[in-house]
Amino acid sequence: MASASSAAIFGTAAASDGCSRRVFATTNVQVRASRTSPAFLRTSRAIKTYASCSNSSVVNAALITEASAKVIDGKATAKEIRGEIAAEISKMKESSGVVPGLAVILVGERKDSATYVRNKKKACESVGIKSYEVHLAEDCSEQEVLKHISVFNDDPTVNGILVQLPLPSHMNEQNILNAVCIEKDVDGFSPLNIGRLAMRDREPLFVPFTPKGCIELLHRYGVPIKGKRAVVIGRSNIVGMPATLLLQREDATVTVVHSRTKNPEAITREADIVITAVGQPNMVRGSWIKPGAVVIDVGINPVEDTSCSRGYQLVGDVCYEEASKIASAITPVPGGVGPMTIAMLLSNTLTAAKRAYNLE
Amino acid sequence: MASASSAAIFGTAAASDGCSRRVFATTNVQVRASRTSPAFLRTSRAIKTYASCSNSSVVNAALITEASAKVIDGKATAKEIRGEIAAEISKMKESSGVVPGLAVILVGERKDSATYVRNKKKACESVGIKSYEVHLAEDCSEQEVLKHISVFNDDPTVNGILVQLPLPSHMNEQNILNAVCIEKDVDGFSPLNIGRLAMRDREPLFVPFTPKGCIELLHRYGVPIKGKRAVVIGRSNIVGMPATLLLQREDATVTVVHSRTKNPEAITREADIVITAVGQPNMVRGSWIKPGAVVIDVGINPVEDTSCSRGYQLVGDVCYEEASKIASAITPVPGGVGPMTIAMLLSNTLTAAKRAYNLE
């Protein structure tokens, strides 16, 4: 299973020569931020020189053996979760005559943003969430965006509101995000919600999608968290930091590794659970992983690949080829955390609706 | 200097026989919670059987040598800070005709709470902060407390509001604390403020007193934080968790050690900076400390001592006698973090006033 998935991840070309020996030049292809995508980690980061995996002297002898890690299949898990959500919404509709509603506000003509919004809409429809969309012109005023947020705040059929980021530069992002009422702020990034996540006797209204997806994968794959050593690599507001808080809530002993950390390799090697969210292709090598550890790779990094029709392939922060031979379980990229993010958006929207309609 | 302080901490009897070989029975003397005291960590915990320091087989050979750690003198540092605050308030009064104001609400007749409130009042007066106090009967209504908070919220001469905890059991603590407007919530424990502390691009309005005092001691003693390994032992909302967030903001690589952590000793021994806030007398032994580490001990634990007139002495979470021979610098208990807490309350009240009067 692991080998098959490994091949699937790297594509046909990669299956034959792994991720070694390929070094690509940086191009100008931009990867844009989305508020509900791990790609947010890499705002405006260009496709990079490919950090090769296997031709390093640090590679451990164990790497010569076959891949042994169980593949944590985010795509299949997300599908399963979407099925559960759809069933719950169907029952909700039957018993109460209501369905959850999600509103997305898109400003401007960015293709990537339009794609994200389209995908969210599709995902909503697939589980029975009613989706609302407002598409405003690039040069519209902040006031206009705020007006739409206010309408959605007051609309009882809308349970979640998402503003697709980035917004045009003439707008104050914080003003706009703060305007979404906390009961409908399903992405869970408001400071009040993050504070509740950090505090031991409080409950957050919503857990941010991507870290929630990481923990959900650990749960569904039966990975124990309590009392385990965990390392989170990266400390972004949208993944690393809330993932740390979530692991701490589940009684892991957590260390946060970041750009100022000395000897991140040795620290990471102590962890039973590793979550990476840095946006550095193949940064985490096999030698960073403790044998038997569980690896959750949030990074989705585009690296140039002229053999692909689109000119690039997606790889994680972890050198999958190496780490899958050391870890006991690992998420592939793509097909790991990525699909979970949108499933968690649907889950949070359902939670918001149940709360609004007193169906909890 | 270290030896002298060590003797001072343990008193005359302790100076002659250290903290070894004395094991006391648990008594019924209760240590009560205060919102602005590290004692909060130990709500209703009785004076304990004294965890002896020196008669353990794990004690390292290095412990036989003399104490070498620099004593981080919280009492002197707090005095210095109070002097700086007094000077600033004096200038403020001269140039703008205003002084900061702090209101404290005390409900009931608990002696410990009355003492804390009296000490805060004295400290305010000593630096020129105007203090306001409301003392309500144990059986007053929640509504009555809320009414006083509302009056203080509206009073422009009051810049900070503290509700002395614990409140009588018939009151909803969260309701009452939430009623304090965030600009005057100087203790910084509101979820919104904690969220801002956790987020990288946000600034908290106030940093909670005790963790702020810990970091201030590190700063004033020139202890580098950036890139250092730090361990915070304890994850309370009022000390451990915000201390972790503060160390992370200063680019330390932080691990949180707690009751579910396996092998806390080995993890702690990796740290360049150790902050303990667990309320367990002498839990952290010399063998837990990396040679040269800096130790900040937030614990203030009463242990029975019949040779003292009050029947107990105060000791930290760290076995000072052992750790002071391994660490490069250490806070004593008492006289370490304790005096800093009230100095940071004064500092936060001054910050609130400067903000309210646009004097920043």
GROMACS .gro file of N, CA and C in nm, chain B residues 185-311:
model
  381
  545ASP      N    1  -0.882   4.566   3.162
  545ASP     CA    2  -0.863   4.431   3.215
  545ASP      C    3  -0.713   4.405   3.227
  546VAL      N    4  -0.650   4.475   3.323
  546VAL     CA    5  -0.503   4.480   3.330
  546VAL      C    6  -0.435   4.347   3.357
  547ASP      N    7  -0.509   4.249   3.408
  547ASP     CA    8  -0.438   4.122   3.432
  547ASP      C    9  -0.421   4.037   3.307
  548GLY      N   10  -0.487   4.077   3.201
  548GLY     CA   11  -0.459   4.016   3.070
  548GLY      C   12  -0.506   3.873   3.052
  549PHE      N   13  -0.600   3.828   3.135
  549PHE     CA   14  -0.644   3.688   3.126
  549PHE      C   15  -0.763   3.666   3.034
  550SER      N   16  -0.816   3.770   2.972
  550SER     CA   17  -0.934   3.748   2.887
  550SER      C   18  -0.892   3.668   2.765
  551PRO      N   19  -0.982   3.582   2.714
  551PRO     CA   20  -0.946   3.500   2.598
  551PRO      C   21  -0.902   3.586   2.478
  552LEU      N   22  -0.966   3.700   2.459
  552LEU     CA   23  -0.928   3.787   2.347
  552LEU      C   24  -0.782   3.831   2.360
  553ASN      N   25  -0.743   3.867   2.483
  553ASN     CA   26  -0.605   3.911   2.506
  553ASN      C   27  -0.507   3.795   2.490
  554ILE      N   28  -0.546   3.677   2.540
  554ILE     CA   29  -0.460   3.558   2.528
  554ILE      C   30  -0.444   3.521   2.379
  555GLY      N   31  -0.553   3.533   2.303
  555GLY     CA   32  -0.546   3.506   2.159
  555GLY      C   33  -0.446   3.599   2.091
  556ARG      N   34  -0.451   3.726   2.128
  556ARG     CA   35  -0.356   3.822   2.069
  556ARG      C   36  -0.213   3.788   2.108
  557LEU      N   37  -0.196   3.737   2.229
  557LEU     CA   38  -0.062   3.698   2.275
  557LEU      C   39  -0.011   3.578   2.195
  558ALA      N   40  -0.103   3.490   2.157
  558ALA     CA   41  -0.064   3.369   2.083
  558ALA      C   42  -0.034   3.397   1.936
  559MET      N   43  -0.095   3.502   1.881
  559MET     CA   44  -0.085   3.526   1.737
  559MET      C   45   0.036   3.613   1.703
  560ARG      N   46   0.102   3.576   1.596
  560ARG     CA   47   0.231   3.639   1.566
  560ARG      C   48   0.219   3.785   1.522
  561ASP      N   49   0.112   3.819   1.455
  561ASP     CA   50   0.103   3.955   1.403
  561ASP      C   51   0.012   4.044   1.488
  562ARG      N   52  -0.021   3.998   1.607
  562ARG     CA   53  -0.105   4.077   1.696
  562ARG      C   54  -0.027   4.112   1.822
  563GLU      N   55  -0.078   4.213   1.889
  563GLU     CA   56  -0.017   4.253   2.015
  563GLU      C   57  -0.122   4.242   2.126
  564PRO      N   58  -0.086   4.182   2.238
  564PRO     CA   59  -0.182   4.179   2.348
  564PRO      C   60  -0.195   4.320   2.407
  565LEU      N   61  -0.311   4.349   2.466
  565LEU     CA   62  -0.325   4.477   2.536
  565LEU      C   63  -0.242   4.476   2.664
  566PHE      N   64  -0.245   4.363   2.734
  566PHE     CA   65  -0.168   4.348   2.858
  566PHE      C   66  -0.110   4.208   2.864
  567VAL      N   67   0.012   4.199   2.916
  567VAL     CA   68   0.072   4.066   2.938
  567VAL      C   69   0.045   4.028   3.084
  568PRO      N   70  -0.009   3.908   3.109
  568PRO     CA   71  -0.037   3.868   3.247
  568PRO      C   72   0.084   3.889   3.339
  569PHE      N   73   0.056   3.935   3.461
  569PHE     CA   74   0.161   3.982   3.554
  569PHE      C   75   0.276   3.885   3.577
  570THR      N   76   0.242   3.763   3.617
  570THR     CA   77   0.349   3.672   3.662
  570THR      C   78   0.440   3.630   3.546
  571PRO      N   79   0.385   3.583   3.433
  571PRO     CA   80   0.476   3.552   3.321
  571PRO      C   81   0.554   3.675   3.272
  572LYS      N   82   0.489   3.791   3.275
  572LYS     CA   83   0.559   3.913   3.236
  572LYS      C   84   0.677   3.938   3.331
  573GLY      N   85   0.654   3.910   3.460
  573GLY     CA   86   0.761   3.925   3.558
  573GLY      C   87   0.878   3.830   3.531
  574CYS      N   88   0.846   3.707   3.490
  574CYS     CA   89   0.951   3.609   3.458
  574CYS      C   90   1.038   3.660   3.344
  575ILE      N   91   0.974   3.705   3.237
  575ILE     CA   92   1.048   3.748   3.119
  575ILE      C   93   1.127   3.876   3.151
  576GLU      N   94   1.067   3.963   3.231
  576GLU     CA   95   1.135   4.087   3.270
  576GLU      C   96   1.264   4.056   3.348
  577LEU      N   97   1.257   3.954   3.434
  577LEU     CA   98   1.378   3.913   3.507
  577LEU      C   99   1.485   3.865   3.410
  578LEU      N  100   1.444   3.785   3.311
  578LEU     CA  101   1.542   3.737   3.211
  578LEU      C  102   1.604   3.855   3.139
  579HIS      N  103   1.520   3.950   3.098
  579HIS     CA  104   1.571   4.068   3.027
  579HIS      C  105   1.669   4.148   3.114
  580ARG      N  106   1.627   4.175   3.236
  580ARG     CA  107   1.709   4.263   3.321
  580ARG      C  108   1.838   4.195   3.366
  581TYR      N  109   1.840   4.062   3.364
  581TYR     CA  110   1.964   3.992   3.396
  581TYR      C  111   2.041   3.953   3.268
  582GLY      N  112   2.000   4.010   3.157
  582GLY     CA  113   2.075   3.990   3.032
  582GLY      C  114   2.077   3.846   2.982
  583VAL      N  115   1.973   3.770   3.012
  583VAL     CA  116   1.968   3.631   2.966
  583VAL      C  117   1.914   3.628   2.823
  584PRO      N  118   1.994   3.579   2.727
  584PRO     CA  119   1.942   3.573   2.589
  584PRO      C  120   1.831   3.469   2.579
  585ILE      N  121   1.730   3.500   2.501
  585ILE     CA  122   1.615   3.409   2.485
  585ILE      C  123   1.609   3.354   2.342
  586LYS      N  124   1.634   3.442   2.246
  586LYS     CA  125   1.623   3.405   2.103
  586LYS      C  126   1.709   3.282   2.070
  587GLY      N  127   1.646   3.182   2.011
  587GLY     CA  128   1.719   3.063   1.969
  587GLY      C  129   1.753   2.966   2.081
  588LYS      N  130   1.716   3.001   2.204
  588LYS     CA  131   1.748   2.912   2.317
  588LYS      C  132   1.639   2.807   2.335
  589ARG      N  133   1.678   2.692   2.390
  589ARG     CA  134   1.579   2.591   2.429
  589ARG      C  135   1.521   2.633   2.563
  590ALA      N  136   1.390   2.633   2.571
  590ALA     CA  137   1.324   2.666   2.698
  590ALA      C  138   1.225   2.557   2.732
  591VAL      N  139   1.214   2.527   2.860
  591VAL     CA  140   1.111   2.436   2.907
  591VAL      C  141   1.026   2.511   3.009
  592VAL      N  142   0.895   2.505   2.988
  592VAL     CA  143   0.802   2.560   3.087
  592VAL      C  144   0.735   2.441   3.153
  593ILE      N  145   0.750   2.431   3.284
  593ILE     CA  146   0.687   2.320   3.356
  593ILE      C  147   0.559   2.372   3.418
  594GLY      N  148   0.447   2.317   3.372
  594GLY     CA  149   0.315   2.367   3.414
  594GLY      C  150   0.249   2.438   3.299
  595ARG      N  151   0.116   2.424   3.288
  595ARG     CA  152   0.047   2.483   3.173
  595ARG      C  153  -0.081   2.555   3.217
  596SER      N  154  -0.073   2.619   3.333
  596SER     CA  155  -0.190   2.692   3.381
  596SER      C  156  -0.220   2.812   3.291
  597ASN      N  157  -0.346   2.854   3.293
  597ASN     CA  158  -0.385   2.972   3.214
  597ASN      C  159  -0.316   3.099   3.261
  598ILE      N  160  -0.278   3.104   3.389
  598ILE     CA  161  -0.226   3.231   3.439
  598ILE      C  162  -0.074   3.239   3.442
  599VAL      N  163  -0.006   3.126   3.436
  599VAL     CA  164   0.142   3.134   3.433
  599VAL      C  165   0.201   3.051   3.318
  600GLY      N  166   0.188   2.920   3.326
  600GLY     CA  167   0.258   2.833   3.230
  600GLY      C  168   0.226   2.865   3.085
  601MET      N  169   0.096   2.869   3.053
  601MET     CA  170   0.057   2.890   2.913
  601MET      C  171   0.102   3.027   2.861
  602PRO      N  172   0.070   3.137   2.932
  602PRO     CA  173   0.118   3.266   2.878
  602PRO      C  174   0.271   3.279   2.879
  603ALA      N  175   0.339   3.214   2.976
  603ALA     CA  176   0.486   3.219   2.976
  603ALA      C  177   0.540   3.151   2.849
  604THR      N  178   0.476   3.040   2.810
  604THR     CA  179   0.515   2.970   2.688
  604THR      C  180   0.497   3.061   2.566
  605LEU      N  181   0.383   3.127   2.560
  605LEU     CA  182   0.356   3.215   2.446
  605LEU      C  183   0.457   3.331   2.442
  606LEU      N  184   0.493   3.384   2.559
  606LEU     CA  185   0.590   3.493   2.563
  606LEU      C  186   0.728   3.448   2.517
  607LEU      N  187   0.771   3.332   2.563
  607LEU     CA  188   0.903   3.280   2.522
  607LEU      C  189   0.904   3.254   2.371
  608GLN      N  190   0.789   3.205   2.319
  608GLN     CA  191   0.781   3.181   2.174
  608GLN      C  192   0.787   3.313   2.097
  609ARG      N  193   0.722   3.414   2.149
  609ARG     CA  194   0.728   3.547   2.084
  609ARG      C  195   0.870   3.599   2.078
  610GLU      N  196   0.953   3.555   2.174
  610GLU     CA  197   1.093   3.600   2.176
  610GLU      C  198   1.186   3.498   2.109
  611ASP      N  199   1.128   3.410   2.029
  611ASP     CA  200   1.204   3.318   1.945
  611ASP      C  201   1.281   3.209   2.019
  612ALA      N  202   1.235   3.174   2.140
  612ALA     CA  203   1.289   3.054   2.203
  612ALA      C  204   1.224   2.931   2.139
  613THR      N  205   1.289   2.816   2.154
  613THR     CA  206   1.228   2.689   2.114
  613THR      C  207   1.173   2.627   2.241
  614VAL      N  208   1.042   2.628   2.253
  614VAL     CA  209   0.981   2.598   2.383
  614VAL      C  210   0.914   2.460   2.385
  615THR      N  211   0.935   2.388   2.494
  615THR     CA  212   0.863   2.263   2.521
  615THR      C  213   0.784   2.282   2.650
  616VAL      N  214   0.659   2.241   2.647
  616VAL     CA  215   0.576   2.250   2.767
  616VAL      C  216   0.572   2.114   2.835
  617VAL      N  217   0.619   2.111   2.958
  617VAL     CA  218   0.620   1.988   3.037
  617VAL      C  219   0.502   1.995   3.135
  618HIS      N  220   0.427   1.885   3.146
  618HIS     CA  221   0.309   1.887   3.234
  618HIS      C  222   0.290   1.750   3.297
  619SER      N  223   0.178   1.736   3.365
  619SER     CA  224   0.156   1.615   3.446
  619SER      C  225   0.152   1.487   3.362
  620ARG      N  226   0.124   1.498   3.233
  620ARG     CA  227   0.119   1.379   3.148
  620ARG      C  228   0.250   1.353   3.073
  621THR      N  229   0.348   1.439   3.096
  621THR     CA  230   0.475   1.424   3.025
  621THR      C  231   0.554   1.306   3.080
  622LYS      N  232   0.603   1.225   2.988
  622LYS     CA  233   0.689   1.115   3.029
  622LYS      C  234   0.833   1.165   3.034
  623ASN      N  235   0.903   1.126   3.135
  623ASN     CA  236   1.043   1.165   3.154
  623ASN      C  237   1.065   1.317   3.152
  624PRO      N  238   0.996   1.389   3.238
  624PRO     CA  239   1.013   1.535   3.243
  624PRO      C  240   1.157   1.575   3.279
  625GLU      N  241   1.224   1.489   3.353
  625GLU     CA  242   1.361   1.520   3.395
  625GLU      C  243   1.453   1.534   3.274
  626ALA      N  244   1.448   1.436   3.184
  626ALA     CA  245   1.538   1.439   3.067
  626ALA      C  246   1.504   1.556   2.975
  627ILE      N  247   1.375   1.585   2.961
  627ILE     CA  248   1.334   1.695   2.874
  627ILE      C  249   1.381   1.828   2.933
  628THR      N  250   1.362   1.843   3.063
  628THR     CA  251   1.400   1.968   3.129
  628THR      C  252   1.552   1.989   3.121
  629ARG      N  253   1.625   1.879   3.126
  629ARG     CA  254   1.772   1.888   3.124
  629ARG      C  255   1.825   1.939   2.991
  630GLU      N  256   1.740   1.946   2.890
  630GLU     CA  257   1.786   1.999   2.761
  630GLU      C  258   1.772   2.151   2.752
  631ALA      N  259   1.707   2.210   2.852
  631ALA     CA  260   1.671   2.352   2.841
  631ALA      C  261   1.779   2.447   2.889
  632ASP      N  262   1.794   2.556   2.815
  632ASP     CA  263   1.881   2.666   2.857
  632ASP      C  264   1.808   2.755   2.958
  633ILE      N  265   1.675   2.758   2.943
  633ILE     CA  266   1.591   2.838   3.034
  633ILE      C  267   1.479   2.747   3.085
  634VAL      N  268   1.463   2.744   3.217
  634VAL     CA  269   1.355   2.663   3.276
  634VAL      C  270   1.264   2.756   3.355
  635ILE      N  271   1.135   2.753   3.326
  635ILE     CA  272   1.038   2.825   3.408
  635ILE      C  273   0.945   2.721   3.469
  636THR      N  274   0.936   2.721   3.603
  636THR     CA  275   0.851   2.622   3.669
  636THR      C  276   0.732   2.691   3.734
  637ALA      N  277   0.616   2.635   3.713
  637ALA     CA  278   0.494   2.692   3.774
  637ALA      C  279   0.395   2.578   3.796
  638VAL      N  280   0.428   2.494   3.893
  638VAL     CA  281   0.344   2.377   3.916
  638VAL      C  282   0.288   2.368   4.058
  639GLY      N  283   0.352   2.436   4.153
  639GLY     CA  284   0.304   2.426   4.290
  639GLY      C  285   0.337   2.295   4.358
  640GLN      N  286   0.451   2.238   4.326
  640GLN     CA  287   0.499   2.114   4.390
  640GLN      C  288   0.633   2.144   4.456
  641PRO      N  289   0.638   2.146   4.588
  641PRO     CA  290   0.763   2.184   4.655
  641PRO      C  291   0.880   2.095   4.614
  642ASN      N  292   0.987   2.159   4.571
  642ASN     CA  293   1.113   2.089   4.541
  642ASN      C  294   1.102   1.980   4.436
  643MET      N  295   1.004   1.989   4.348
  643MET     CA  296   0.986   1.883   4.248
  643MET      C  297   1.104   1.875   4.151
  644VAL      N  298   1.155   1.991   4.113
  644VAL     CA  299   1.264   1.995   4.014
  644VAL      C  300   1.397   1.986   4.088
  645ARG      N  301   1.462   1.873   4.070
  645ARG     CA  302   1.587   1.848   4.141
  645ARG      C  303   1.707   1.898   4.062
  646GLY      N  304   1.821   1.897   4.125
  646GLY     CA  305   1.943   1.939   4.057
  646GLY      C  306   1.968   1.860   3.931
  647SER      N  307   1.932   1.732   3.935
  647SER     CA  308   1.958   1.644   3.820
  647SER      C  309   1.872   1.679   3.698
  648TRP      N  310   1.771   1.763   3.717
  648TRP     CA  311   1.685   1.805   3.606
  648TRP      C  312   1.748   1.921   3.530
  649ILE      N  313   1.846   1.985   3.587
  649ILE     CA  314   1.897   2.111   3.533
  649ILE      C  315   2.023   2.088   3.451
  650LYS      N  316   2.025   2.146   3.332
  650LYS     CA  317   2.145   2.142   3.248
  650LYS      C  318   2.247   2.238   3.309
  651PRO      N  319   2.371   2.197   3.320
  651PRO     CA  320   2.471   2.288   3.377
  651PRO      C  321   2.471   2.422   3.301
  652GLY      N  322   2.461   2.530   3.376
  652GLY     CA  323   2.463   2.662   3.313
  652GLY      C  324   2.326   2.717   3.276
  653ALA      N  325   2.222   2.637   3.296
  653ALA     CA  326   2.087   2.685   3.261
  653ALA      C  327   2.043   2.797   3.355
  654VAL      N  328   1.942   2.871   3.311
  654VAL     CA  329   1.884   2.976   3.395
  654VAL      C  330   1.747   2.926   3.443
  655VAL      N  331   1.724   2.937   3.573
  655VAL     CA  332   1.603   2.880   3.632
  655VAL      C  333   1.516   2.989   3.695
  656ILE      N  334   1.391   2.995   3.649
  656ILE     CA  335   1.294   3.090   3.704
  656ILE      C  336   1.185   3.008   3.773
  657ASP      N  337   1.178   3.022   3.903
  657ASP     CA  338   1.090   2.938   3.984
  657ASP      C  339   0.969   3.020   4.029
  658VAL      N  340   0.853   2.989   3.970
  658VAL     CA  341   0.732   3.065   4.002
  658VAL      C  342   0.660   3.007   4.124
  659GLY      N  343   0.686   2.881   4.156
  659GLY     CA  344   0.618   2.817   4.268
  659GLY      C  345   0.645   2.885   4.400
  660ILE      N  346   0.541   2.899   4.481
  660ILE     CA  347   0.558   2.946   4.619
  660ILE      C  348   0.477   2.848   4.703
  661ASN      N  349   0.547   2.749   4.758
  661ASN     CA  350   0.478   2.640   4.826
  661ASN      C  351   0.504   2.645   4.976
  662PRO      N  352   0.399   2.649   5.054
  662PRO     CA  353   0.418   2.647   5.199
  662PRO      C  354   0.443   2.504   5.245
  663VAL      N  355   0.549   2.483   5.320
  663VAL     CA  356   0.572   2.350   5.377
  663VAL      C  357   0.587   2.368   5.528
  664GLU      N  358   0.534   2.274   5.602
  664GLU     CA  359   0.531   2.287   5.748
  664GLU      C  360   0.672   2.301   5.803
  665ASP      N  361   0.690   2.393   5.895
  665ASP     CA  362   0.818   2.409   5.962
  665ASP      C  363   0.789   2.460   6.103
  666THR      N  364   0.796   2.369   6.197
  666THR     CA  365   0.758   2.405   6.334
  666THR      C  366   0.857   2.502   6.397
  667SER      N  367   0.977   2.515   6.335
  667SER     CA  368   1.074   2.609   6.392
  667SER      C  369   1.040   2.754   6.358
  668CYS      N  370   0.951   2.774   6.259
  668CYS     CA  371   0.909   2.911   6.225
  668CYS      C  372   0.790   2.948   6.312
  669SER      N  373   0.780   3.075   6.347
  669SER     CA  374   0.669   3.116   6.433
  669SER      C  375   0.535   3.096   6.361
  670ARG      N  376   0.533   3.109   6.228
  670ARG     CA  377   0.406   3.092   6.158
  670ARG      C  378   0.377   2.945   6.125
  671GLY      N  379   0.473   2.857   6.156
  671GLY     CA  380   0.449   2.713   6.140
  671GLY      C  381   0.479   2.657   6.003
   0.00000   0.00000   0.00000
